[in-house]
């Protein structure tokens, strides 16, 4: 869907929250599940003996469709063997839950859905960003200027060393590392916890 936020602000959201991509949508049914059940106190007297069938039909209905119909026309019609039954907002209770793999929050008519599924690519990107962050911290601790170039070494964790190798060009570009070596500590060294993994970084 089209959105009103300029790209400048979208980029800020992505950077500040470490979000891979921000997508604007009008339909949130992929992220939220709507459930409908009868308000027995109100609906019972209206449908009488059909209450059992109405209950089953409501619980099996498309919750999002019921919600939209009630918000639009103000009513929703159930087609039952013994005849149609039309319900209004006061006849039912519509609840919402987030679908598996998403964390959703709503405020002021806006719903934000965050995918919590971590792919291997996202996990690797997370490690790379943390490595870069730790190198930048070491640069500051060593009193280096933002334009000073360094030599960088990673050691003590074969998995993270391999990830760094695959992303060497990006890491070197961001950290101003003229070289990236592995298992050859030099200069200033420090062991870090990188998303639960230990890794020794050295800069010179």
mmCIF file with all atom_site columns, C-alpha atoms in Angstrom:
data_model
loop_
_atom_site.group_PDB
_atom_site.id
_atom_site.type_symbol
_atom_site.label_atom_id
_atom_site.label_alt_id
_atom_site.label_comp_id
_atom_site.label_asym_id
_atom_site.label_entity_id
_atom_site.label_seq_id
_atom_site.pdbx_PDB_ins_code
_atom_site.Cartn_x
_atom_site.Cartn_y
_atom_site.Cartn_z
_atom_site.occupancy
_atom_site.B_iso_or_equiv
_atom_site.pdbx_formal_charge
_atom_site.auth_seq_id
_atom_site.auth_comp_id
_atom_site.auth_asym_id
_atom_site.auth_atom_id
_atom_site.pdbx_PDB_model_num
ATOM 1   C CA . UNK A 1 1   ? 0.000   0.000   0.000  1.00 0.00 ? 1   UNK A CA 1
ATOM 2   C CA . UNK A 1 2   ? 1.080   3.570   -0.534 1.00 0.00 ? 2   UNK A CA 1
ATOM 3   C CA . UNK A 1 3   ? 2.376   5.262   2.575  1.00 0.00 ? 3   UNK A CA 1
ATOM 4   C CA . UNK A 1 4   ? 2.618   8.822   3.769  1.00 0.00 ? 4   UNK A CA 1
ATOM 5   C CA . UNK A 1 5   ? 6.066   8.651   5.355  1.00 0.00 ? 5   UNK A CA 1
ATOM 6   C CA . UNK A 1 6   ? 8.890   10.065  3.241  1.00 0.00 ? 6   UNK A CA 1
ATOM 7   C CA . UNK A 1 7   ? 11.717  7.641   2.477  1.00 0.00 ? 7   UNK A CA 1
ATOM 8   C CA . UNK A 1 8   ? 13.933  9.695   4.800  1.00 0.00 ? 8   UNK A CA 1
ATOM 9   C CA . UNK A 1 9   ? 11.860  8.685   7.831  1.00 0.00 ? 9   UNK A CA 1
ATOM 10  C CA . UNK A 1 10  ? 11.493  5.090   6.658  1.00 0.00 ? 10  UNK A CA 1
ATOM 11  C CA . UNK A 1 11  ? 15.280  4.847   6.547  1.00 0.00 ? 11  UNK A CA 1
ATOM 12  C CA . UNK A 1 12  ? 15.497  6.211   10.104 1.00 0.00 ? 12  UNK A CA 1
ATOM 13  C CA . UNK A 1 13  ? 13.054  3.537   11.304 1.00 0.00 ? 13  UNK A CA 1
ATOM 14  C CA . UNK A 1 14  ? 15.061  0.799   9.606  1.00 0.00 ? 14  UNK A CA 1
ATOM 15  C CA . UNK A 1 15  ? 18.378  2.046   10.976 1.00 0.00 ? 15  UNK A CA 1
ATOM 16  C CA . UNK A 1 16  ? 17.297  2.844   14.535 1.00 0.00 ? 16  UNK A CA 1
ATOM 17  C CA . UNK A 1 17  ? 15.333  -0.377  15.038 1.00 0.00 ? 17  UNK A CA 1
ATOM 18  C CA . UNK A 1 18  ? 17.706  -2.556  13.002 1.00 0.00 ? 18  UNK A CA 1
ATOM 19  C CA . UNK A 1 19  ? 14.827  -3.509  10.704 1.00 0.00 ? 19  UNK A CA 1
ATOM 20  C CA . UNK A 1 20  ? 15.538  -5.215  7.398  1.00 0.00 ? 20  UNK A CA 1
ATOM 21  C CA . UNK A 1 21  ? 12.584  -3.635  5.581  1.00 0.00 ? 21  UNK A CA 1
ATOM 22  C CA . UNK A 1 22  ? 9.533   -1.525  6.416  1.00 0.00 ? 22  UNK A CA 1
ATOM 23  C CA . UNK A 1 23  ? 6.395   -2.419  4.451  1.00 0.00 ? 23  UNK A CA 1
ATOM 24  C CA . UNK A 1 24  ? 3.118   -0.454  4.609  1.00 0.00 ? 24  UNK A CA 1
ATOM 25  C CA . UNK A 1 25  ? -0.112  -2.433  4.186  1.00 0.00 ? 25  UNK A CA 1
ATOM 26  C CA . UNK A 1 26  ? -3.826  -1.777  4.454  1.00 0.00 ? 26  UNK A CA 1
ATOM 27  C CA . UNK A 1 27  ? -4.702  -5.437  5.113  1.00 0.00 ? 27  UNK A CA 1
ATOM 28  C CA . UNK A 1 28  ? -3.186  -6.935  8.283  1.00 0.00 ? 28  UNK A CA 1
ATOM 29  C CA . UNK A 1 29  ? -4.889  -10.337 8.025  1.00 0.00 ? 29  UNK A CA 1
ATOM 30  C CA . UNK A 1 30  ? -1.554  -12.042 7.325  1.00 0.00 ? 30  UNK A CA 1
ATOM 31  C CA . UNK A 1 31  ? -0.372  -10.981 10.775 1.00 0.00 ? 31  UNK A CA 1
ATOM 32  C CA . UNK A 1 32  ? -3.538  -10.911 12.894 1.00 0.00 ? 32  UNK A CA 1
ATOM 33  C CA . UNK A 1 33  ? -6.210  -13.559 13.418 1.00 0.00 ? 33  UNK A CA 1
ATOM 34  C CA . UNK A 1 34  ? -9.752  -12.515 14.349 1.00 0.00 ? 34  UNK A CA 1
ATOM 35  C CA . UNK A 1 35  ? -11.987 -14.825 16.367 1.00 0.00 ? 35  UNK A CA 1
ATOM 36  C CA . UNK A 1 36  ? -15.752 -14.483 16.730 1.00 0.00 ? 36  UNK A CA 1
ATOM 37  C CA . UNK A 1 37  ? -17.954 -15.891 19.461 1.00 0.00 ? 37  UNK A CA 1
ATOM 38  C CA . UNK A 1 38  ? -21.559 -15.153 20.389 1.00 0.00 ? 38  UNK A CA 1
ATOM 39  C CA . UNK A 1 39  ? -22.652 -12.806 23.137 1.00 0.00 ? 39  UNK A CA 1
ATOM 40  C CA . UNK A 1 40  ? -25.040 -15.328 24.654 1.00 0.00 ? 40  UNK A CA 1
ATOM 41  C CA . UNK A 1 41  ? -26.833 -12.802 26.850 1.00 0.00 ? 41  UNK A CA 1
ATOM 42  C CA . UNK A 1 42  ? -27.852 -10.696 23.855 1.00 0.00 ? 42  UNK A CA 1
ATOM 43  C CA . UNK A 1 43  ? -27.979 -13.217 21.010 1.00 0.00 ? 43  UNK A CA 1
ATOM 44  C CA . UNK A 1 44  ? -29.613 -16.094 22.882 1.00 0.00 ? 44  UNK A CA 1
ATOM 45  C CA . UNK A 1 45  ? -33.092 -14.559 23.100 1.00 0.00 ? 45  UNK A CA 1
ATOM 46  C CA . UNK A 1 46  ? -32.946 -13.631 19.401 1.00 0.00 ? 46  UNK A CA 1
ATOM 47  C CA . UNK A 1 47  ? -32.068 -17.028 17.930 1.00 0.00 ? 47  UNK A CA 1
ATOM 48  C CA . UNK A 1 48  ? -33.484 -19.412 20.520 1.00 0.00 ? 48  UNK A CA 1
ATOM 49  C CA . UNK A 1 49  ? -32.938 -23.077 19.595 1.00 0.00 ? 49  UNK A CA 1
ATOM 50  C CA . UNK A 1 50  ? -30.567 -22.090 16.791 1.00 0.00 ? 50  UNK A CA 1
ATOM 51  C CA . UNK A 1 51  ? -27.986 -20.938 19.347 1.00 0.00 ? 51  UNK A CA 1
ATOM 52  C CA . UNK A 1 52  ? -25.880 -24.088 18.997 1.00 0.00 ? 52  UNK A CA 1
ATOM 53  C CA . UNK A 1 53  ? -25.720 -23.830 15.211 1.00 0.00 ? 53  UNK A CA 1
ATOM 54  C CA . UNK A 1 54  ? -25.067 -20.091 15.375 1.00 0.00 ? 54  UNK A CA 1
ATOM 55  C CA . UNK A 1 55  ? -22.216 -20.608 17.830 1.00 0.00 ? 55  UNK A CA 1
ATOM 56  C CA . UNK A 1 56  ? -20.560 -23.200 15.589 1.00 0.00 ? 56  UNK A CA 1
ATOM 57  C CA . UNK A 1 57  ? -21.023 -21.036 12.498 1.00 0.00 ? 57  UNK A CA 1
ATOM 58  C CA . UNK A 1 58  ? -19.551 -17.967 14.172 1.00 0.00 ? 58  UNK A CA 1
ATOM 59  C CA . UNK A 1 59  ? -16.534 -19.841 15.494 1.00 0.00 ? 59  UNK A CA 1
ATOM 60  C CA . UNK A 1 60  ? -15.910 -21.339 12.043 1.00 0.00 ? 60  UNK A CA 1
ATOM 61  C CA . UNK A 1 61  ? -16.405 -18.054 10.199 1.00 0.00 ? 61  UNK A CA 1
ATOM 62  C CA . UNK A 1 62  ? -13.766 -15.824 8.661  1.00 0.00 ? 62  UNK A CA 1
ATOM 63  C CA . UNK A 1 63  ? -13.176 -13.543 11.632 1.00 0.00 ? 63  UNK A CA 1
ATOM 64  C CA . UNK A 1 64  ? -11.707 -10.767 9.517  1.00 0.00 ? 64  UNK A CA 1
ATOM 65  C CA . UNK A 1 65  ? -14.733 -10.835 7.191  1.00 0.00 ? 65  UNK A CA 1
ATOM 66  C CA . UNK A 1 66  ? -17.111 -10.635 10.146 1.00 0.00 ? 66  UNK A CA 1
ATOM 67  C CA . UNK A 1 67  ? -15.164 -7.729  11.636 1.00 0.00 ? 67  UNK A CA 1
ATOM 68  C CA . UNK A 1 68  ? -15.141 -5.846  8.333  1.00 0.00 ? 68  UNK A CA 1
ATOM 69  C CA . UNK A 1 69  ? -18.866 -6.432  7.750  1.00 0.00 ? 69  UNK A CA 1
ATOM 70  C CA . UNK A 1 70  ? -19.772 -5.204  11.221 1.00 0.00 ? 70  UNK A CA 1
ATOM 71  C CA . UNK A 1 71  ? -17.582 -2.139  10.789 1.00 0.00 ? 71  UNK A CA 1
ATOM 72  C CA . UNK A 1 72  ? -19.056 -1.440  7.341  1.00 0.00 ? 72  UNK A CA 1
ATOM 73  C CA . UNK A 1 73  ? -22.708 -2.460  7.020  1.00 0.00 ? 73  UNK A CA 1
ATOM 74  C CA . UNK A 1 74  ? -23.173 -3.001  10.739 1.00 0.00 ? 74  UNK A CA 1
ATOM 75  C CA . UNK A 1 75  ? -24.278 -6.612  10.335 1.00 0.00 ? 75  UNK A CA 1
ATOM 76  C CA . UNK A 1 76  ? -23.150 -10.046 9.161  1.00 0.00 ? 76  UNK A CA 1
ATOM 77  C CA . UNK A 1 77  ? -25.404 -12.822 7.853  1.00 0.00 ? 77  UNK A CA 1
ATOM 78  C CA . UNK A 1 78  ? -24.907 -16.499 8.656  1.00 0.00 ? 78  UNK A CA 1
ATOM 79  C CA . UNK A 1 79  ? -26.425 -18.968 6.199  1.00 0.00 ? 79  UNK A CA 1
ATOM 80  C CA . UNK A 1 80  ? -27.684 -21.895 8.263  1.00 0.00 ? 80  UNK A CA 1
ATOM 81  C CA . UNK A 1 81  ? -29.723 -24.997 7.327  1.00 0.00 ? 81  UNK A CA 1
ATOM 82  C CA . UNK A 1 82  ? -32.722 -23.706 9.283  1.00 0.00 ? 82  UNK A CA 1
ATOM 83  C CA . UNK A 1 83  ? -32.520 -20.229 7.794  1.00 0.00 ? 83  UNK A CA 1
ATOM 84  C CA . UNK A 1 84  ? -30.314 -17.162 7.684  1.00 0.00 ? 84  UNK A CA 1
ATOM 85  C CA . UNK A 1 85  ? -29.334 -15.400 10.888 1.00 0.00 ? 85  UNK A CA 1
ATOM 86  C CA . UNK A 1 86  ? -28.097 -11.811 10.827 1.00 0.00 ? 86  UNK A CA 1
ATOM 87  C CA . UNK A 1 87  ? -25.938 -10.624 13.714 1.00 0.00 ? 87  UNK A CA 1
ATOM 88  C CA . UNK A 1 88  ? -24.876 -7.124  14.702 1.00 0.00 ? 88  UNK A CA 1
ATOM 89  C CA . UNK A 1 89  ? -21.933 -5.870  16.741 1.00 0.00 ? 89  UNK A CA 1
ATOM 90  C CA . UNK A 1 90  ? -23.823 -6.233  20.022 1.00 0.00 ? 90  UNK A CA 1
ATOM 91  C CA . UNK A 1 91  ? -24.575 -9.895  19.249 1.00 0.00 ? 91  UNK A CA 1
ATOM 92  C CA . UNK A 1 92  ? -20.976 -11.050 19.046 1.00 0.00 ? 92  UNK A CA 1
ATOM 93  C CA . UNK A 1 93  ? -17.554 -10.587 20.563 1.00 0.00 ? 93  UNK A CA 1
ATOM 94  C CA . UNK A 1 94  ? -14.607 -10.229 18.195 1.00 0.00 ? 94  UNK A CA 1
ATOM 95  C CA . UNK A 1 95  ? -11.156 -10.850 19.646 1.00 0.00 ? 95  UNK A CA 1
ATOM 96  C CA . UNK A 1 96  ? -7.802  -10.590 17.935 1.00 0.00 ? 96  UNK A CA 1
ATOM 97  C CA . UNK A 1 97  ? -4.570  -12.537 18.313 1.00 0.00 ? 97  UNK A CA 1
ATOM 98  C CA . UNK A 1 98  ? -1.232  -12.340 16.550 1.00 0.00 ? 98  UNK A CA 1
ATOM 99  C CA . UNK A 1 99  ? -0.284  -15.123 14.176 1.00 0.00 ? 99  UNK A CA 1
ATOM 100 C CA . UNK A 1 100 ? 2.716   -17.336 14.882 1.00 0.00 ? 100 UNK A CA 1
ATOM 101 C CA . UNK A 1 101 ? 5.972   -15.697 13.889 1.00 0.00 ? 101 UNK A CA 1
ATOM 102 C CA . UNK A 1 102 ? 4.805   -12.123 14.473 1.00 0.00 ? 102 UNK A CA 1
ATOM 103 C CA . UNK A 1 103 ? 4.685   -9.676  17.358 1.00 0.00 ? 103 UNK A CA 1
ATOM 104 C CA . UNK A 1 104 ? 1.906   -7.138  16.837 1.00 0.00 ? 104 UNK A CA 1
ATOM 105 C CA . UNK A 1 105 ? 0.960   -3.969  18.665 1.00 0.00 ? 105 UNK A CA 1
ATOM 106 C CA . UNK A 1 106 ? -1.804  -1.468  17.882 1.00 0.00 ? 106 UNK A CA 1
ATOM 107 C CA . UNK A 1 107 ? -2.061  2.168   18.903 1.00 0.00 ? 107 UNK A CA 1
ATOM 108 C CA . UNK A 1 108 ? -4.113  5.067   17.601 1.00 0.00 ? 108 UNK A CA 1
ATOM 109 C CA . UNK A 1 109 ? -5.567  3.061   14.733 1.00 0.00 ? 109 UNK A CA 1
ATOM 110 C CA . UNK A 1 110 ? -2.149  1.910   13.524 1.00 0.00 ? 110 UNK A CA 1
ATOM 111 C CA . UNK A 1 111 ? -0.967  -1.687  13.840 1.00 0.00 ? 111 UNK A CA 1
ATOM 112 C CA . UNK A 1 112 ? 2.706   -2.600  13.702 1.00 0.00 ? 112 UNK A CA 1
ATOM 113 C CA . UNK A 1 113 ? 3.653   -6.216  12.976 1.00 0.00 ? 113 UNK A CA 1
ATOM 114 C CA . UNK A 1 114 ? 7.217   -7.364  13.571 1.00 0.00 ? 114 UNK A CA 1
ATOM 115 C CA . UNK A 1 115 ? 8.333   -10.637 12.027 1.00 0.00 ? 115 UNK A CA 1
ATOM 116 C CA . UNK A 1 116 ? 10.186  -12.638 14.679 1.00 0.00 ? 116 UNK A CA 1
ATOM 117 C CA . UNK A 1 117 ? 11.310  -15.379 12.304 1.00 0.00 ? 117 UNK A CA 1
ATOM 118 C CA . UNK A 1 118 ? 15.082  -15.402 11.960 1.00 0.00 ? 118 UNK A CA 1
ATOM 119 C CA . UNK A 1 119 ? 16.422  -16.846 8.720  1.00 0.00 ? 119 UNK A CA 1
ATOM 120 C CA . UNK A 1 120 ? 20.049  -17.915 8.393  1.00 0.00 ? 120 UNK A CA 1
ATOM 121 C CA . UNK A 1 121 ? 20.694  -14.810 6.307  1.00 0.00 ? 121 UNK A CA 1
ATOM 122 C CA . UNK A 1 122 ? 19.272  -12.532 9.012  1.00 0.00 ? 122 UNK A CA 1
ATOM 123 C CA . UNK A 1 123 ? 21.249  -14.324 11.720 1.00 0.00 ? 123 UNK A CA 1
ATOM 124 C CA . UNK A 1 124 ? 24.436  -13.856 9.723  1.00 0.00 ? 124 UNK A CA 1
ATOM 125 C CA . UNK A 1 125 ? 23.660  -10.190 9.121  1.00 0.00 ? 125 UNK A CA 1
ATOM 126 C CA . UNK A 1 126 ? 23.120  -9.761  12.854 1.00 0.00 ? 126 UNK A CA 1
ATOM 127 C CA . UNK A 1 127 ? 26.546  -11.215 13.601 1.00 0.00 ? 127 UNK A CA 1
ATOM 128 C CA . UNK A 1 128 ? 28.166  -8.949  11.013 1.00 0.00 ? 128 UNK A CA 1
ATOM 129 C CA . UNK A 1 129 ? 26.526  -5.839  12.463 1.00 0.00 ? 129 UNK A CA 1
ATOM 130 C CA . UNK A 1 130 ? 27.624  -6.795  15.984 1.00 0.00 ? 130 UNK A CA 1
ATOM 131 C CA . UNK A 1 131 ? 31.198  -7.415  14.861 1.00 0.00 ? 131 UNK A CA 1
ATOM 132 C CA . UNK A 1 132 ? 31.265  -3.996  13.212 1.00 0.00 ? 132 UNK A CA 1
ATOM 133 C CA . UNK A 1 133 ? 29.785  -2.382  16.332 1.00 0.00 ? 133 UNK A CA 1
ATOM 134 C CA . UNK A 1 134 ? 32.466  -3.930  18.552 1.00 0.00 ? 134 UNK A CA 1
ATOM 135 C CA . UNK A 1 135 ? 35.251  -2.856  16.193 1.00 0.00 ? 135 UNK A CA 1
ATOM 136 C CA . UNK A 1 136 ? 33.912  0.701   16.203 1.00 0.00 ? 136 UNK A CA 1
ATOM 137 C CA . UNK A 1 137 ? 33.855  0.633   20.014 1.00 0.00 ? 137 UNK A CA 1
ATOM 138 C CA . UNK A 1 138 ? 37.483  -0.498  20.070 1.00 0.00 ? 138 UNK A CA 1
ATOM 139 C CA . UNK A 1 139 ? 38.424  2.286   17.666 1.00 0.00 ? 139 UNK A CA 1
ATOM 140 C CA . UNK A 1 140 ? 36.959  4.833   20.088 1.00 0.00 ? 140 UNK A CA 1
ATOM 141 C CA . UNK A 1 141 ? 38.618  3.203   23.097 1.00 0.00 ? 141 UNK A CA 1
ATOM 142 C CA . UNK A 1 142 ? 41.971  3.415   21.310 1.00 0.00 ? 142 UNK A CA 1
ATOM 143 C CA . UNK A 1 143 ? 41.442  7.103   20.598 1.00 0.00 ? 143 UNK A CA 1
ATOM 144 C CA . UNK A 1 144 ? 41.473  6.714   16.835 1.00 0.00 ? 144 UNK A CA 1
ATOM 145 C CA . UNK A 1 145 ? 40.102  9.439   14.599 1.00 0.00 ? 145 UNK A CA 1
ATOM 146 C CA . UNK A 1 146 ? 37.084  8.582   12.472 1.00 0.00 ? 146 UNK A CA 1
ATOM 147 C CA . UNK A 1 147 ? 39.271  8.737   9.361  1.00 0.00 ? 147 UNK A CA 1
ATOM 148 C CA . UNK A 1 148 ? 42.109  6.559   10.717 1.00 0.00 ? 148 UNK A CA 1
ATOM 149 C CA . UNK A 1 149 ? 42.556  3.229   8.954  1.00 0.00 ? 149 UNK A CA 1
ATOM 150 C CA . UNK A 1 150 ? 43.273  0.009   10.837 1.00 0.00 ? 150 UNK A CA 1
ATOM 151 C CA . UNK A 1 151 ? 44.327  -3.590  10.439 1.00 0.00 ? 151 UNK A CA 1
ATOM 152 C CA . UNK A 1 152 ? 41.732  -6.015  11.837 1.00 0.00 ? 152 UNK A CA 1
ATOM 153 C CA . UNK A 1 153 ? 42.026  -9.601  13.064 1.00 0.00 ? 153 UNK A CA 1
ATOM 154 C CA . UNK A 1 154 ? 39.384  -12.027 14.302 1.00 0.00 ? 154 UNK A CA 1
ATOM 155 C CA . UNK A 1 155 ? 40.170  -15.181 16.254 1.00 0.00 ? 155 UNK A CA 1
ATOM 156 C CA . UNK A 1 156 ? 38.799  -17.742 18.684 1.00 0.00 ? 156 UNK A CA 1
ATOM 157 C CA . UNK A 1 157 ? 35.553  -18.632 16.909 1.00 0.00 ? 157 UNK A CA 1
ATOM 158 C CA . UNK A 1 158 ? 35.648  -20.547 13.592 1.00 0.00 ? 158 UNK A CA 1
ATOM 159 C CA . UNK A 1 159 ? 31.965  -19.910 12.886 1.00 0.00 ? 159 UNK A CA 1
ATOM 160 C CA . UNK A 1 160 ? 32.221  -16.134 13.244 1.00 0.00 ? 160 UNK A CA 1
ATOM 161 C CA . UNK A 1 161 ? 35.556  -16.046 11.446 1.00 0.00 ? 161 UNK A CA 1
ATOM 162 C CA . UNK A 1 162 ? 33.914  -17.760 8.464  1.00 0.00 ? 162 UNK A CA 1
ATOM 163 C CA . UNK A 1 163 ? 30.998  -15.307 8.564  1.00 0.00 ? 163 UNK A CA 1
ATOM 164 C CA . UNK A 1 164 ? 33.453  -12.406 8.639  1.00 0.00 ? 164 UNK A CA 1
ATOM 165 C CA . UNK A 1 165 ? 35.269  -13.843 5.649  1.00 0.00 ? 165 UNK A CA 1
ATOM 166 C CA . UNK A 1 166 ? 32.045  -14.015 3.648  1.00 0.00 ? 166 UNK A CA 1
ATOM 167 C CA . UNK A 1 167 ? 31.315  -10.392 4.504  1.00 0.00 ? 167 UNK A CA 1
ATOM 168 C CA . UNK A 1 168 ? 34.888  -9.116  4.478  1.00 0.00 ? 168 UNK A CA 1
ATOM 169 C CA . UNK A 1 169 ? 34.392  -6.320  1.961  1.00 0.00 ? 169 UNK A CA 1
ATOM 170 C CA . UNK A 1 170 ? 31.479  -4.814  3.903  1.00 0.00 ? 170 UNK A CA 1
ATOM 171 C CA . UNK A 1 171 ? 33.213  -5.089  7.283  1.00 0.00 ? 171 UNK A CA 1
ATOM 172 C CA . UNK A 1 172 ? 36.393  -3.501  5.961  1.00 0.00 ? 172 UNK A CA 1
ATOM 173 C CA . UNK A 1 173 ? 34.491  -0.681  4.267  1.00 0.00 ? 173 UNK A CA 1
ATOM 174 C CA . UNK A 1 174 ? 32.563  0.302   7.406  1.00 0.00 ? 174 UNK A CA 1
ATOM 175 C CA . UNK A 1 175 ? 35.435  -0.080  9.879  1.00 0.00 ? 175 UNK A CA 1
ATOM 176 C CA . UNK A 1 176 ? 38.117  1.411   7.568  1.00 0.00 ? 176 UNK A CA 1
ATOM 177 C CA . UNK A 1 177 ? 40.135  -1.795  7.841  1.00 0.00 ? 177 UNK A CA 1
ATOM 178 C CA . UNK A 1 178 ? 42.867  -2.020  5.210  1.00 0.00 ? 178 UNK A CA 1
ATOM 179 C CA . UNK A 1 179 ? 43.213  -5.721  5.980  1.00 0.00 ? 179 UNK A CA 1
ATOM 180 C CA . UNK A 1 180 ? 41.250  -8.458  7.715  1.00 0.00 ? 180 UNK A CA 1
ATOM 181 C CA . UNK A 1 181 ? 43.186  -11.447 9.014  1.00 0.00 ? 181 UNK A CA 1
ATOM 182 C CA . UNK A 1 182 ? 42.149  -14.455 11.043 1.00 0.00 ? 182 UNK A CA 1
ATOM 183 C CA . UNK A 1 183 ? 43.786  -16.089 14.072 1.00 0.00 ? 183 UNK A CA 1
ATOM 184 C CA . UNK A 1 184 ? 46.747  -13.694 14.097 1.00 0.00 ? 184 UNK A CA 1
ATOM 185 C CA . UNK A 1 185 ? 46.142  -11.362 17.094 1.00 0.00 ? 185 UNK A CA 1
ATOM 186 C CA . UNK A 1 186 ? 48.011  -8.065  17.039 1.00 0.00 ? 186 UNK A CA 1
ATOM 187 C CA . UNK A 1 187 ? 47.992  -4.611  18.580 1.00 0.00 ? 187 UNK A CA 1
ATOM 188 C CA . UNK A 1 188 ? 45.025  -4.153  20.908 1.00 0.00 ? 188 UNK A CA 1
ATOM 189 C CA . UNK A 1 189 ? 42.973  -7.314  21.517 1.00 0.00 ? 189 UNK A CA 1
ATOM 190 C CA . UNK A 1 190 ? 39.715  -7.865  23.348 1.00 0.00 ? 190 UNK A CA 1
ATOM 191 C CA . UNK A 1 191 ? 37.340  -10.796 23.728 1.00 0.00 ? 191 UNK A CA 1
ATOM 192 C CA . UNK A 1 192 ? 33.710  -9.957  23.041 1.00 0.00 ? 192 UNK A CA 1
ATOM 193 C CA . UNK A 1 193 ? 30.357  -11.653 23.445 1.00 0.00 ? 193 UNK A CA 1
ATOM 194 C CA . UNK A 1 194 ? 28.779  -11.514 19.984 1.00 0.00 ? 194 UNK A CA 1
ATOM 195 C CA . UNK A 1 195 ? 25.143  -12.607 20.283 1.00 0.00 ? 195 UNK A CA 1
ATOM 196 C CA . UNK A 1 196 ? 26.138  -15.369 22.692 1.00 0.00 ? 196 UNK A CA 1
ATOM 197 C CA . UNK A 1 197 ? 29.328  -16.333 20.837 1.00 0.00 ? 197 UNK A CA 1
ATOM 198 C CA . UNK A 1 198 ? 32.830  -15.460 22.052 1.00 0.00 ? 198 UNK A CA 1
ATOM 199 C CA . UNK A 1 199 ? 35.139  -13.746 19.572 1.00 0.00 ? 199 UNK A CA 1
ATOM 200 C CA . UNK A 1 200 ? 38.492  -12.027 20.007 1.00 0.00 ? 200 UNK A CA 1
ATOM 201 C CA . UNK A 1 201 ? 38.992  -8.862  17.974 1.00 0.00 ? 201 UNK A CA 1
ATOM 202 C CA . UNK A 1 202 ? 42.352  -7.215  17.441 1.00 0.00 ? 202 UNK A CA 1
ATOM 203 C CA . UNK A 1 203 ? 43.040  -3.864  15.825 1.00 0.00 ? 203 UNK A CA 1
ATOM 204 C CA . UNK A 1 204 ? 46.247  -2.091  14.985 1.00 0.00 ? 204 UNK A CA 1
#
